Short mmCIF file of N, CA and C in Angstrom, two decimals:
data_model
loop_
_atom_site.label_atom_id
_atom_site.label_comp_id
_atom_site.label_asym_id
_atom_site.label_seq_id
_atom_site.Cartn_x
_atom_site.Cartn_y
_atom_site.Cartn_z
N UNK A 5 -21.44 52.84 -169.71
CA UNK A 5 -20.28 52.52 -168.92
C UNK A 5 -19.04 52.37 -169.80
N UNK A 6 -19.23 51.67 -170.83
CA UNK A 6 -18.27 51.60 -172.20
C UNK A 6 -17.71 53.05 -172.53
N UNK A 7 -18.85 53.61 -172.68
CA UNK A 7 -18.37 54.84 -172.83
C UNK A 7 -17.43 55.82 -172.01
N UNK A 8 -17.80 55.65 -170.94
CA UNK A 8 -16.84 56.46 -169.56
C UNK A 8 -15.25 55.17 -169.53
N UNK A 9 -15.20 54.59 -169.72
CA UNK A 9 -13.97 54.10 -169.64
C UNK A 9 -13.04 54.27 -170.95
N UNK A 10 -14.01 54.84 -172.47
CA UNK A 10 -13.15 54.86 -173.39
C UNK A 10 -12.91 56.05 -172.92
N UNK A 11 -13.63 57.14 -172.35
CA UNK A 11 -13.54 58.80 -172.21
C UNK A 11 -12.30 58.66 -171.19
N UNK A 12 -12.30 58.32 -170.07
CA UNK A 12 -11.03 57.68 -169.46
C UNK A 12 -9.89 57.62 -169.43
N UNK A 13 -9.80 56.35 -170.28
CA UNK A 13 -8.35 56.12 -171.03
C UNK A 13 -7.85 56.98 -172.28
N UNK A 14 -8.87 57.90 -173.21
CA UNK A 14 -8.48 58.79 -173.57
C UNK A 14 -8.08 59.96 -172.73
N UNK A 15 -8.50 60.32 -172.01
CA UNK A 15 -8.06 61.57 -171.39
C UNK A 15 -6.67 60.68 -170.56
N UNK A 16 -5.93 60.25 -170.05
CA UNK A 16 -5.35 59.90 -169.55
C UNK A 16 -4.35 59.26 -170.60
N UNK A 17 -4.43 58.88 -171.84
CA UNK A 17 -3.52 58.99 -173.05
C UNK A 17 -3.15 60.98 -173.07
N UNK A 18 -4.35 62.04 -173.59
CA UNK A 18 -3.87 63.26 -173.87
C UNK A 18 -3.21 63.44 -172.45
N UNK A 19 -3.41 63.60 -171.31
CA UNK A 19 -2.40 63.76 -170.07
C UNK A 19 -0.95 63.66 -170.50
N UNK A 20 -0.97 62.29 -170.54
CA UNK A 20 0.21 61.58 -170.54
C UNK A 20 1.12 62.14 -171.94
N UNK A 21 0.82 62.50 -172.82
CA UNK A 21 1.26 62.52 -173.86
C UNK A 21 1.75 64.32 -173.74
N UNK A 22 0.96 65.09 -173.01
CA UNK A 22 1.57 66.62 -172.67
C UNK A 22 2.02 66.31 -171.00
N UNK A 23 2.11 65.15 -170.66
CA UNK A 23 3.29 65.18 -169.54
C UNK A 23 2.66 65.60 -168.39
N UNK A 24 1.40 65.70 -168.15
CA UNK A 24 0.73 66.17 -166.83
C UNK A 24 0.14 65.16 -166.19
N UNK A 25 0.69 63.85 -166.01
CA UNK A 25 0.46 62.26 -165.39
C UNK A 25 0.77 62.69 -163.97
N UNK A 26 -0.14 62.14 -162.88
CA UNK A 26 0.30 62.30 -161.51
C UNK A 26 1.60 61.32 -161.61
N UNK A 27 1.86 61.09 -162.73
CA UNK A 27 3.35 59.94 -162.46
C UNK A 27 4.59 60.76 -162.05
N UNK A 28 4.54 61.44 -162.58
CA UNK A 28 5.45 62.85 -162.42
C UNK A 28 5.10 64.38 -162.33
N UNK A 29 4.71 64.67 -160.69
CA UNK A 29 4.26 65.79 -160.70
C UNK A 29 5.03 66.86 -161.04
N UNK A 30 6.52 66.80 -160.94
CA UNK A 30 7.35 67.64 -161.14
C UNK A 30 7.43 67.94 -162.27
N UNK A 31 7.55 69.29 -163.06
CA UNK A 31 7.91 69.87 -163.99
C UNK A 31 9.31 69.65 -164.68
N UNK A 32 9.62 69.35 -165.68
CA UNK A 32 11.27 69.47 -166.22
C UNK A 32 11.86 70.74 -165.92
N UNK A 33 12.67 71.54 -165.33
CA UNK A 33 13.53 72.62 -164.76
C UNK A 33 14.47 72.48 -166.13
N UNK A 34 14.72 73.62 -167.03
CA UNK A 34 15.93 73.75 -167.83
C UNK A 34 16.75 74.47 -167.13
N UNK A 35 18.05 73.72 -167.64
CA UNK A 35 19.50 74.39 -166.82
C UNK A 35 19.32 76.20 -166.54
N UNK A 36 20.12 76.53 -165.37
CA UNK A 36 20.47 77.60 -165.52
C UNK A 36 21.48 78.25 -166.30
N UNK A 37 21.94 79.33 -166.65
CA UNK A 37 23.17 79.81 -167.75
C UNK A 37 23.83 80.72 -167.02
N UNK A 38 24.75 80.76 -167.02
CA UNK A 38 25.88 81.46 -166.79
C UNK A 38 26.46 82.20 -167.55
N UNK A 39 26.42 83.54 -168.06
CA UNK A 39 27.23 84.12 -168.98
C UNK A 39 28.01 85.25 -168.40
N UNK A 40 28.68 86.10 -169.71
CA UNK A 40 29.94 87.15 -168.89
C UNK A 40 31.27 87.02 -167.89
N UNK A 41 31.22 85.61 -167.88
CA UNK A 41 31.94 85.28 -166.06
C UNK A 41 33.33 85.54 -167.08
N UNK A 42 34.24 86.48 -165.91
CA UNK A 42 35.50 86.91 -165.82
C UNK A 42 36.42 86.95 -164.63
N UNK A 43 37.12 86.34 -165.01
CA UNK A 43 38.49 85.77 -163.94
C UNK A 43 39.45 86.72 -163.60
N UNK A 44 39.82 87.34 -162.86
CA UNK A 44 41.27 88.10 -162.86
C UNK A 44 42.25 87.67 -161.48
N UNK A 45 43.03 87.66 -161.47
CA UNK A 45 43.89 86.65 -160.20
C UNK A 45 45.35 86.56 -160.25
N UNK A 46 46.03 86.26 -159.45
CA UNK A 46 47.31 86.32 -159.25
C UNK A 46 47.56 85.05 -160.30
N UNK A 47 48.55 85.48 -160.87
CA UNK A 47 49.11 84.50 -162.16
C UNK A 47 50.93 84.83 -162.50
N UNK A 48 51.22 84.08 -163.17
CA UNK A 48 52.21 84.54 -163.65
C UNK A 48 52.62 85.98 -164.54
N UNK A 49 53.58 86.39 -164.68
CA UNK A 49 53.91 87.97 -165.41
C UNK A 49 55.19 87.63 -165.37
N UNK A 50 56.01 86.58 -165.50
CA UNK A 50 57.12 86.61 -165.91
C UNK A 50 57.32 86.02 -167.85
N UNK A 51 56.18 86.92 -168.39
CA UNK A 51 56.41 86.40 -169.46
C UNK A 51 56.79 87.54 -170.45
N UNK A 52 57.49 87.45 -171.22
CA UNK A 52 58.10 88.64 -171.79
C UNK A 52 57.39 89.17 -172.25
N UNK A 53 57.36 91.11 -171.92
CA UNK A 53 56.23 92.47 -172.35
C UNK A 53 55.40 92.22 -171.15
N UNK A 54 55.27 91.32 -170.44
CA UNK A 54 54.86 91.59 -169.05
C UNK A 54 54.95 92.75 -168.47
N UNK A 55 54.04 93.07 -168.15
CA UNK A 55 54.03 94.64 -166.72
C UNK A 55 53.01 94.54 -165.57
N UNK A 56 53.53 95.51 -165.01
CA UNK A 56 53.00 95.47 -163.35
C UNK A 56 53.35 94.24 -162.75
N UNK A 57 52.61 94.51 -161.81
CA UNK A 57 52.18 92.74 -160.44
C UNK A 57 51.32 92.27 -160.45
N UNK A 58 51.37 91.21 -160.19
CA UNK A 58 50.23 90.20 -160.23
C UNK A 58 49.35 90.69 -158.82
N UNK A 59 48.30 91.09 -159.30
CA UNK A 59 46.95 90.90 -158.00
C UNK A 59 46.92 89.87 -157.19
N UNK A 60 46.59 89.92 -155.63
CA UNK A 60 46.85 89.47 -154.37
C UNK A 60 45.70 88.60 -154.73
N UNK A 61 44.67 89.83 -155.28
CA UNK A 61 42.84 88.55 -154.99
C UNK A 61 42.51 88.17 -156.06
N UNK A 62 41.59 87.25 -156.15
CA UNK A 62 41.14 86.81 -157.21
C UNK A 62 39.83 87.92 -157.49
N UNK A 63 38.89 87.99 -158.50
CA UNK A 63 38.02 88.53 -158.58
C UNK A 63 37.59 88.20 -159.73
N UNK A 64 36.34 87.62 -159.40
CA UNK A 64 35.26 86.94 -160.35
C UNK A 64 33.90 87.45 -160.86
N UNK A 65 33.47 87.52 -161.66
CA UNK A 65 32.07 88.28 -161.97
C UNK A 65 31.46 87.26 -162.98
N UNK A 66 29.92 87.51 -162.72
CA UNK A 66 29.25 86.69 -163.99
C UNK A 66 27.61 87.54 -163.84
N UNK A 67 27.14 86.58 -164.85
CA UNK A 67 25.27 86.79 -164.67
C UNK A 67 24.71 85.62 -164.63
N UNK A 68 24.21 85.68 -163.70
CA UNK A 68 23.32 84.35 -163.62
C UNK A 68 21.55 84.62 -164.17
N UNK A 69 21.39 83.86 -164.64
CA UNK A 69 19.68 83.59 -165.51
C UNK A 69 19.21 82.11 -165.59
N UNK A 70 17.86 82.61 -164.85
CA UNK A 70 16.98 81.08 -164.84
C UNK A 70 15.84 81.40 -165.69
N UNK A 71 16.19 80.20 -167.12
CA UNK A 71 15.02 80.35 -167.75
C UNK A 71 13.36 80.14 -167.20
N UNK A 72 13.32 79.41 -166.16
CA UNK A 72 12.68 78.67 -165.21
C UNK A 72 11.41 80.02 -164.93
N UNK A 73 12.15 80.87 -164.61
CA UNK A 73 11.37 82.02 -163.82
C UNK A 73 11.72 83.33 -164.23
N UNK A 74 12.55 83.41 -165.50
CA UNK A 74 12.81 84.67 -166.34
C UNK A 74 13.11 85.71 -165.30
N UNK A 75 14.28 85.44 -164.59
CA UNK A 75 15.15 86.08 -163.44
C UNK A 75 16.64 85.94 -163.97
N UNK A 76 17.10 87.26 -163.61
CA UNK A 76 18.34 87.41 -163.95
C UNK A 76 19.10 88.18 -162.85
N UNK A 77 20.55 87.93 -163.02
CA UNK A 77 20.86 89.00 -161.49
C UNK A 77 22.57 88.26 -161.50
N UNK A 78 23.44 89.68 -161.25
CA UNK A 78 24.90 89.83 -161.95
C UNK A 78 25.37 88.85 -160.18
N UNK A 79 26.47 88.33 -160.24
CA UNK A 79 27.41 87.95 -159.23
C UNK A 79 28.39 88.38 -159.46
N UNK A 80 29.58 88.59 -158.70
CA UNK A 80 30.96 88.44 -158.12
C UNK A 80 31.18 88.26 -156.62
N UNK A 81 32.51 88.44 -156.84
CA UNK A 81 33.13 88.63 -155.07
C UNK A 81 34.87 88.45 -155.54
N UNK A 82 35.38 89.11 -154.58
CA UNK A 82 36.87 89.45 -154.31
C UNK A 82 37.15 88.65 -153.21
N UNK A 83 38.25 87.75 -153.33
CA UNK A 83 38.71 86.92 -152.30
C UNK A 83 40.42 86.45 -152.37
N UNK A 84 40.79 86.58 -151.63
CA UNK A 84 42.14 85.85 -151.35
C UNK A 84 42.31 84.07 -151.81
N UNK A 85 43.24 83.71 -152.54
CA UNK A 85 43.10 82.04 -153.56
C UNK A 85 42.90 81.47 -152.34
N UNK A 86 43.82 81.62 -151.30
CA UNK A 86 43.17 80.75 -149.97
C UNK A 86 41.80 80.45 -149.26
N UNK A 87 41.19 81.79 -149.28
CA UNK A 87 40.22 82.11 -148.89
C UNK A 87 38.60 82.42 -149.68
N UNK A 88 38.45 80.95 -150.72
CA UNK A 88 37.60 81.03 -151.90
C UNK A 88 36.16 80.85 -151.27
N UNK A 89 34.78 81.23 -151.86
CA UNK A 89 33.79 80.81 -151.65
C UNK A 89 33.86 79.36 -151.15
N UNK A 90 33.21 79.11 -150.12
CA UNK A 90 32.45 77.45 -149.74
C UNK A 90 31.41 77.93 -149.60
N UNK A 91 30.83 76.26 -149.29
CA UNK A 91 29.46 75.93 -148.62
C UNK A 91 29.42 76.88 -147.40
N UNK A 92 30.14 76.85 -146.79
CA UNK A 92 29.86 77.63 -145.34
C UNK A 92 30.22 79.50 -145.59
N UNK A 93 30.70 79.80 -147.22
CA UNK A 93 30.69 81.00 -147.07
C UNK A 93 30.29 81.54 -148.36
N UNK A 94 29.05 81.02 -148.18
CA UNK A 94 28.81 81.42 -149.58
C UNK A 94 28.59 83.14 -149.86
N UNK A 95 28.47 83.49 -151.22
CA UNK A 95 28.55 84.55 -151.82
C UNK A 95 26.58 85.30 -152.28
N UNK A 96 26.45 86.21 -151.87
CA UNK A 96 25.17 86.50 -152.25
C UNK A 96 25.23 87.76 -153.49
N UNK A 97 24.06 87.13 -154.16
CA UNK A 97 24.63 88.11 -155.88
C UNK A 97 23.67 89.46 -155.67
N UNK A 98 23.23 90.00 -156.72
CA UNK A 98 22.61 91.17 -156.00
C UNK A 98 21.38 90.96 -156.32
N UNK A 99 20.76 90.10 -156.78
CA UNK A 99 19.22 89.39 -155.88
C UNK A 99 20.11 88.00 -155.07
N UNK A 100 19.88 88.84 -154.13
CA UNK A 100 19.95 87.90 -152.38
C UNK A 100 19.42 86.47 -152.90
N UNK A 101 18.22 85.94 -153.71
CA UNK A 101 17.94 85.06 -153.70
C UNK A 101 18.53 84.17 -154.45
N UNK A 102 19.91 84.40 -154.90
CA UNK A 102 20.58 83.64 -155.48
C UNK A 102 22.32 83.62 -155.01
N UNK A 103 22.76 82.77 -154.27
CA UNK A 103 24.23 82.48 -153.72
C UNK A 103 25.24 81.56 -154.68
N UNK A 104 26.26 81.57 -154.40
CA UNK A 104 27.50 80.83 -155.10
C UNK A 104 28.46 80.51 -154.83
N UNK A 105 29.48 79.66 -154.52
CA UNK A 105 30.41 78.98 -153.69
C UNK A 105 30.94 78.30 -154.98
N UNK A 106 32.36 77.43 -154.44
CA UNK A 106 32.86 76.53 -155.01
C UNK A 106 33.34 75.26 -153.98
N UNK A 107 33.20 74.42 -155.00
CA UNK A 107 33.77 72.80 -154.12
C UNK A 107 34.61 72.23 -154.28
N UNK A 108 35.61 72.29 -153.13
CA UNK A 108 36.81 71.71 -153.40
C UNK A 108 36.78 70.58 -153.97
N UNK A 109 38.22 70.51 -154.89
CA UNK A 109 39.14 71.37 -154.61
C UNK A 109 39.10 72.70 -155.66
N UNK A 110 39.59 73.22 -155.51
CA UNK A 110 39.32 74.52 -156.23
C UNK A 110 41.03 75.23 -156.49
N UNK A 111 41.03 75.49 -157.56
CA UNK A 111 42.34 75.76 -158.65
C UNK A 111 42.10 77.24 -159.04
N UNK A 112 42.90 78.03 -157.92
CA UNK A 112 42.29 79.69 -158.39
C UNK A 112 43.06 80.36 -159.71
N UNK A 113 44.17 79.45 -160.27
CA UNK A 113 44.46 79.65 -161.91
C UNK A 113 43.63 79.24 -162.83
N UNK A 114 42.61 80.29 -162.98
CA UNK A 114 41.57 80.59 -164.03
C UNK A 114 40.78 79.43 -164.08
N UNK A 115 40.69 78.56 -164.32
CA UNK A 115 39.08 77.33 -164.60
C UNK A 115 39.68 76.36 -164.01
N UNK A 116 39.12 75.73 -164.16
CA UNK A 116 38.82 73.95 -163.10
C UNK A 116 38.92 74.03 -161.54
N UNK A 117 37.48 74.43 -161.57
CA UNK A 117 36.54 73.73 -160.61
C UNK A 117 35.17 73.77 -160.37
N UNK A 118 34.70 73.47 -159.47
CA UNK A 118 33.52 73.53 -159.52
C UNK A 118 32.57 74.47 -158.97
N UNK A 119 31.59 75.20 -159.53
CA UNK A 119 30.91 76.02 -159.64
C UNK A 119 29.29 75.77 -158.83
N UNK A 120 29.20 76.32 -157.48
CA UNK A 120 27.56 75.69 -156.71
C UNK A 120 26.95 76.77 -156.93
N UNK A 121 25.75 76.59 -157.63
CA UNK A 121 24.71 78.14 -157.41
C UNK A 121 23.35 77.23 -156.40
N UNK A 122 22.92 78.47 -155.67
CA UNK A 122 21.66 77.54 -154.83
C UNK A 122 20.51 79.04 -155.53
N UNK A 123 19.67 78.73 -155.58
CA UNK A 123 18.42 79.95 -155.51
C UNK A 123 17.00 79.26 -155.15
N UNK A 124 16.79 80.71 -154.01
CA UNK A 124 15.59 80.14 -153.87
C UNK A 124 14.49 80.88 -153.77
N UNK A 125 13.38 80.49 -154.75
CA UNK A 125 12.30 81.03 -155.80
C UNK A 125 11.31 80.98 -154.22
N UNK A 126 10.48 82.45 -154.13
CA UNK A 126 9.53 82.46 -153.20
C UNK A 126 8.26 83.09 -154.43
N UNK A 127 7.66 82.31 -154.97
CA UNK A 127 6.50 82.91 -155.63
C UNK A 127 5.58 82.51 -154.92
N UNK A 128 5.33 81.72 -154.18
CA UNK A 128 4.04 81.28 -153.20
C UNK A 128 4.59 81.00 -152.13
N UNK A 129 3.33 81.31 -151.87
CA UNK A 129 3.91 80.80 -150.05
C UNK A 129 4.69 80.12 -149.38
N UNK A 130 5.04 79.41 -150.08
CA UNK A 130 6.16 78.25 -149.61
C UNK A 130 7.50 78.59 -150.63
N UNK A 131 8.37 79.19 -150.33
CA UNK A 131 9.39 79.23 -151.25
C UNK A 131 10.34 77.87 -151.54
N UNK A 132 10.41 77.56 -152.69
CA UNK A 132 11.57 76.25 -152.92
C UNK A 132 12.97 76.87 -153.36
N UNK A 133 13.91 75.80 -152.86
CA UNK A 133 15.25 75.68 -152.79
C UNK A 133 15.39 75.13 -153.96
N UNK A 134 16.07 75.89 -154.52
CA UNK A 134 16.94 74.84 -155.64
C UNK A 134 18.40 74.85 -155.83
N UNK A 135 19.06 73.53 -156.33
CA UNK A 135 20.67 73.78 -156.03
C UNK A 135 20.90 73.27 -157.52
N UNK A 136 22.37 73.54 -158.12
CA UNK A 136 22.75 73.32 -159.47
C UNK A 136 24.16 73.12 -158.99
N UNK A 137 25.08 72.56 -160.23
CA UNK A 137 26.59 72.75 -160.00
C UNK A 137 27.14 72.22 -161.24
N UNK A 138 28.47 72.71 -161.97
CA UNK A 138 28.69 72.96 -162.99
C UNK A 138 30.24 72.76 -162.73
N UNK A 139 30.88 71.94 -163.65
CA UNK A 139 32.13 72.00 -163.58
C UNK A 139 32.86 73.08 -164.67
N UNK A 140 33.69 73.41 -164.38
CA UNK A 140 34.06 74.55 -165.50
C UNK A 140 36.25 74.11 -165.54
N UNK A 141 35.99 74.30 -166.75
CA UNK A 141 37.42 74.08 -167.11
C UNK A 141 38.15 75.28 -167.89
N UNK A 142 39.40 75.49 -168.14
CA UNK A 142 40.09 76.35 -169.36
C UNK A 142 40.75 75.99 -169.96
N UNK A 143 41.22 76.52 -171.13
CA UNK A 143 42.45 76.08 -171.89
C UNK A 143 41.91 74.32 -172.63
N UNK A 144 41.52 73.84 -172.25
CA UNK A 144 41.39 72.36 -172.32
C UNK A 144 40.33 72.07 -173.41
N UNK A 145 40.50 72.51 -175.10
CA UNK A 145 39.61 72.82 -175.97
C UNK A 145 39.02 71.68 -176.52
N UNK A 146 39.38 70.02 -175.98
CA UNK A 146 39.12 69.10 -176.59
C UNK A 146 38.32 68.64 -175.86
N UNK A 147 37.85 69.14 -174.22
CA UNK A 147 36.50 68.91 -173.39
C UNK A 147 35.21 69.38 -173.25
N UNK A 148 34.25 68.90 -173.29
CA UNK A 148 32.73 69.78 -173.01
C UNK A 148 32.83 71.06 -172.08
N UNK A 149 33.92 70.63 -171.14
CA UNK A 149 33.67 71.74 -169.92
C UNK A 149 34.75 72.85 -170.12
N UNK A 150 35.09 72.94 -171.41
CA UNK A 150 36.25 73.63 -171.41
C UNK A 150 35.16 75.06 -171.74
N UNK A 151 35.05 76.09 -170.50
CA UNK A 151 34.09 77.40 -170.56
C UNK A 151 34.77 78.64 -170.80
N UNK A 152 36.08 78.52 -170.55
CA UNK A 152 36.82 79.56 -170.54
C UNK A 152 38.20 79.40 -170.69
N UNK A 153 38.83 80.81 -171.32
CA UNK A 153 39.86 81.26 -172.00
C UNK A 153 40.76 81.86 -170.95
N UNK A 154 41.91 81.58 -170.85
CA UNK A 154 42.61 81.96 -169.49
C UNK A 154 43.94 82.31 -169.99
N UNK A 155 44.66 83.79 -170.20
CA UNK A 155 46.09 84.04 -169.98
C UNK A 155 46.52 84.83 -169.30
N UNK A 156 48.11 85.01 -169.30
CA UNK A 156 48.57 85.85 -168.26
C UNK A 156 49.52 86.68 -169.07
N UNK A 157 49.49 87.77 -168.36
CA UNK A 157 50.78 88.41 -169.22
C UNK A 157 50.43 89.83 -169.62
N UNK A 158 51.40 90.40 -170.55
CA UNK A 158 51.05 91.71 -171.34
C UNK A 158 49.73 91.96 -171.65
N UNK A 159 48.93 92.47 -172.21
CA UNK A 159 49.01 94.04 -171.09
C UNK A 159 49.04 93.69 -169.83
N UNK A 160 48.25 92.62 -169.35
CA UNK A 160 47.40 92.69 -168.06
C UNK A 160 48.60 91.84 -167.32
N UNK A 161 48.68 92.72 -165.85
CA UNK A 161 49.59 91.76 -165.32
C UNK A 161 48.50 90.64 -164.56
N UNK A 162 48.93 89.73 -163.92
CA UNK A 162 47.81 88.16 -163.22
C UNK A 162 47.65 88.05 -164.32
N UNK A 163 46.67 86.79 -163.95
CA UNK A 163 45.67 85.60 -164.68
C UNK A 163 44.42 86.44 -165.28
N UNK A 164 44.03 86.36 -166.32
CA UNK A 164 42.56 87.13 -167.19
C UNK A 164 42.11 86.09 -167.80
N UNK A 165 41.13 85.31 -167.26
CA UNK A 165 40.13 84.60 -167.89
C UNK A 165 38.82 84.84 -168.52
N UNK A 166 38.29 84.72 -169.62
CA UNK A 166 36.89 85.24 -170.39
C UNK A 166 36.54 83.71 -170.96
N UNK A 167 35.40 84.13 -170.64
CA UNK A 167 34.09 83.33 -171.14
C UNK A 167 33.87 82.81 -172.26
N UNK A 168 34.02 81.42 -172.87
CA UNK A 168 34.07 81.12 -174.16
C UNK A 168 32.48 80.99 -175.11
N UNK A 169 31.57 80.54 -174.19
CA UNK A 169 30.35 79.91 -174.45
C UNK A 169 29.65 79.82 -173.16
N UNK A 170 28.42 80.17 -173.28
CA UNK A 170 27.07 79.83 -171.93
C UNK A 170 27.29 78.64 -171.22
N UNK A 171 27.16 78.88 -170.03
CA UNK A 171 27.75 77.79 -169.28
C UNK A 171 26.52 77.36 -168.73
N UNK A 172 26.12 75.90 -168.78
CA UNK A 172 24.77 75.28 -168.32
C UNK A 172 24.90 74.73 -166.88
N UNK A 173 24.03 74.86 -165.89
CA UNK A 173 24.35 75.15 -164.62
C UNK A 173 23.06 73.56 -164.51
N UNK A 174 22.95 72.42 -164.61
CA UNK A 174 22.13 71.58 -164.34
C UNK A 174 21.60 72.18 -163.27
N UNK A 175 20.06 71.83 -162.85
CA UNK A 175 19.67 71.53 -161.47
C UNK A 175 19.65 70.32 -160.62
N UNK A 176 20.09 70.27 -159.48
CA UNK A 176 20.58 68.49 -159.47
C UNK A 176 19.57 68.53 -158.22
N UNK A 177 19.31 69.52 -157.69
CA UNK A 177 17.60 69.08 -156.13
C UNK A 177 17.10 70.09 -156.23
N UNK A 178 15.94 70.05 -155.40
CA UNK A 178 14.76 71.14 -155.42
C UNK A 178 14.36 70.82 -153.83
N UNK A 179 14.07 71.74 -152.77
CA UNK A 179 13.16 70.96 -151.78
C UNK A 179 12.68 72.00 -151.28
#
């Protein structure tokens, strides 16, 4: 009997120690990444060597990748600054199983705001939801969230924002 209770509490030390305790059935999820994302948008061009006009829409592109499930799959969308991704309109990338919106308030001169990705993983029968969200900033080199590089002007007429560093997309639910 001595024996089955040391066998026991050892196995339930090695559990615990590689993290497979019914204490926490859930797995740790590492962030999603965001890379490539590029901004182009109505901006200023009154800056000298300026040319053309500034673009009406905004137009955004990125790649989204979940280390999670070694899935990858490009986004954009073209929209009017008024008329940005929400919750109620969200954006589908080209695996469908991954959408993108922003949450007000939302600042369509190049960075600061916030960034919603939802995807949802069907490997078994029951597919789960998962949601993430990421604040993203520009110009602002003395913050964590500062993701991107944003000017206006010569050559390019509008706003041209590029990507400074991988942008980590937390997962904040699963259901």
């Amino acid at each position: 009997m001595l024996f089955i209770s040391r066998l026991s509490s050892a196995l339930t030390l090695a559990l615990a120690i590689a993290g497979l305790t019914s204490a926490d059935p859930t797995p740790t999820l590492q962030p999603w990444q965001i890379t490539a994302m590029d901004i182009n948008g109505p901006g200023p061009i009154n800056i000298p060597g300026a040319t053309g006009t500034s673009p009406a829409n905004v137009t955004i592109s990125f790649t989204f990748f979940d280390p999670n499930s070694n899935r990858s799959t490009t986004c954009g969308a073209t929209y009017l600054p008024a008329n940005y991704p929400t919750a109620l309109s969200q954006i589908h990338c080209a695996d469908y199983a991954v959408t993108f919106y922003f949450t007000p308030p939302y600042t369509f001169f190049g960075g600061n705001f916030t960034l919603d990705v939802e995807f949802i993983d069907s490997p078994a029968a029951v597919p789960t939801a998962y949601a993430g969200s990421v604040y993203v900033l520009d110009n602002n080199y003395t913050s964590p969230a500062n993701y991107l590089s944003c000017y206006g002007g010569a050559p390019y007429a509008g706003l041209t924002c590029t990507q400074l560093k991988t942008i980590p997309v937390p997962i904040t639910s699963a259901t």
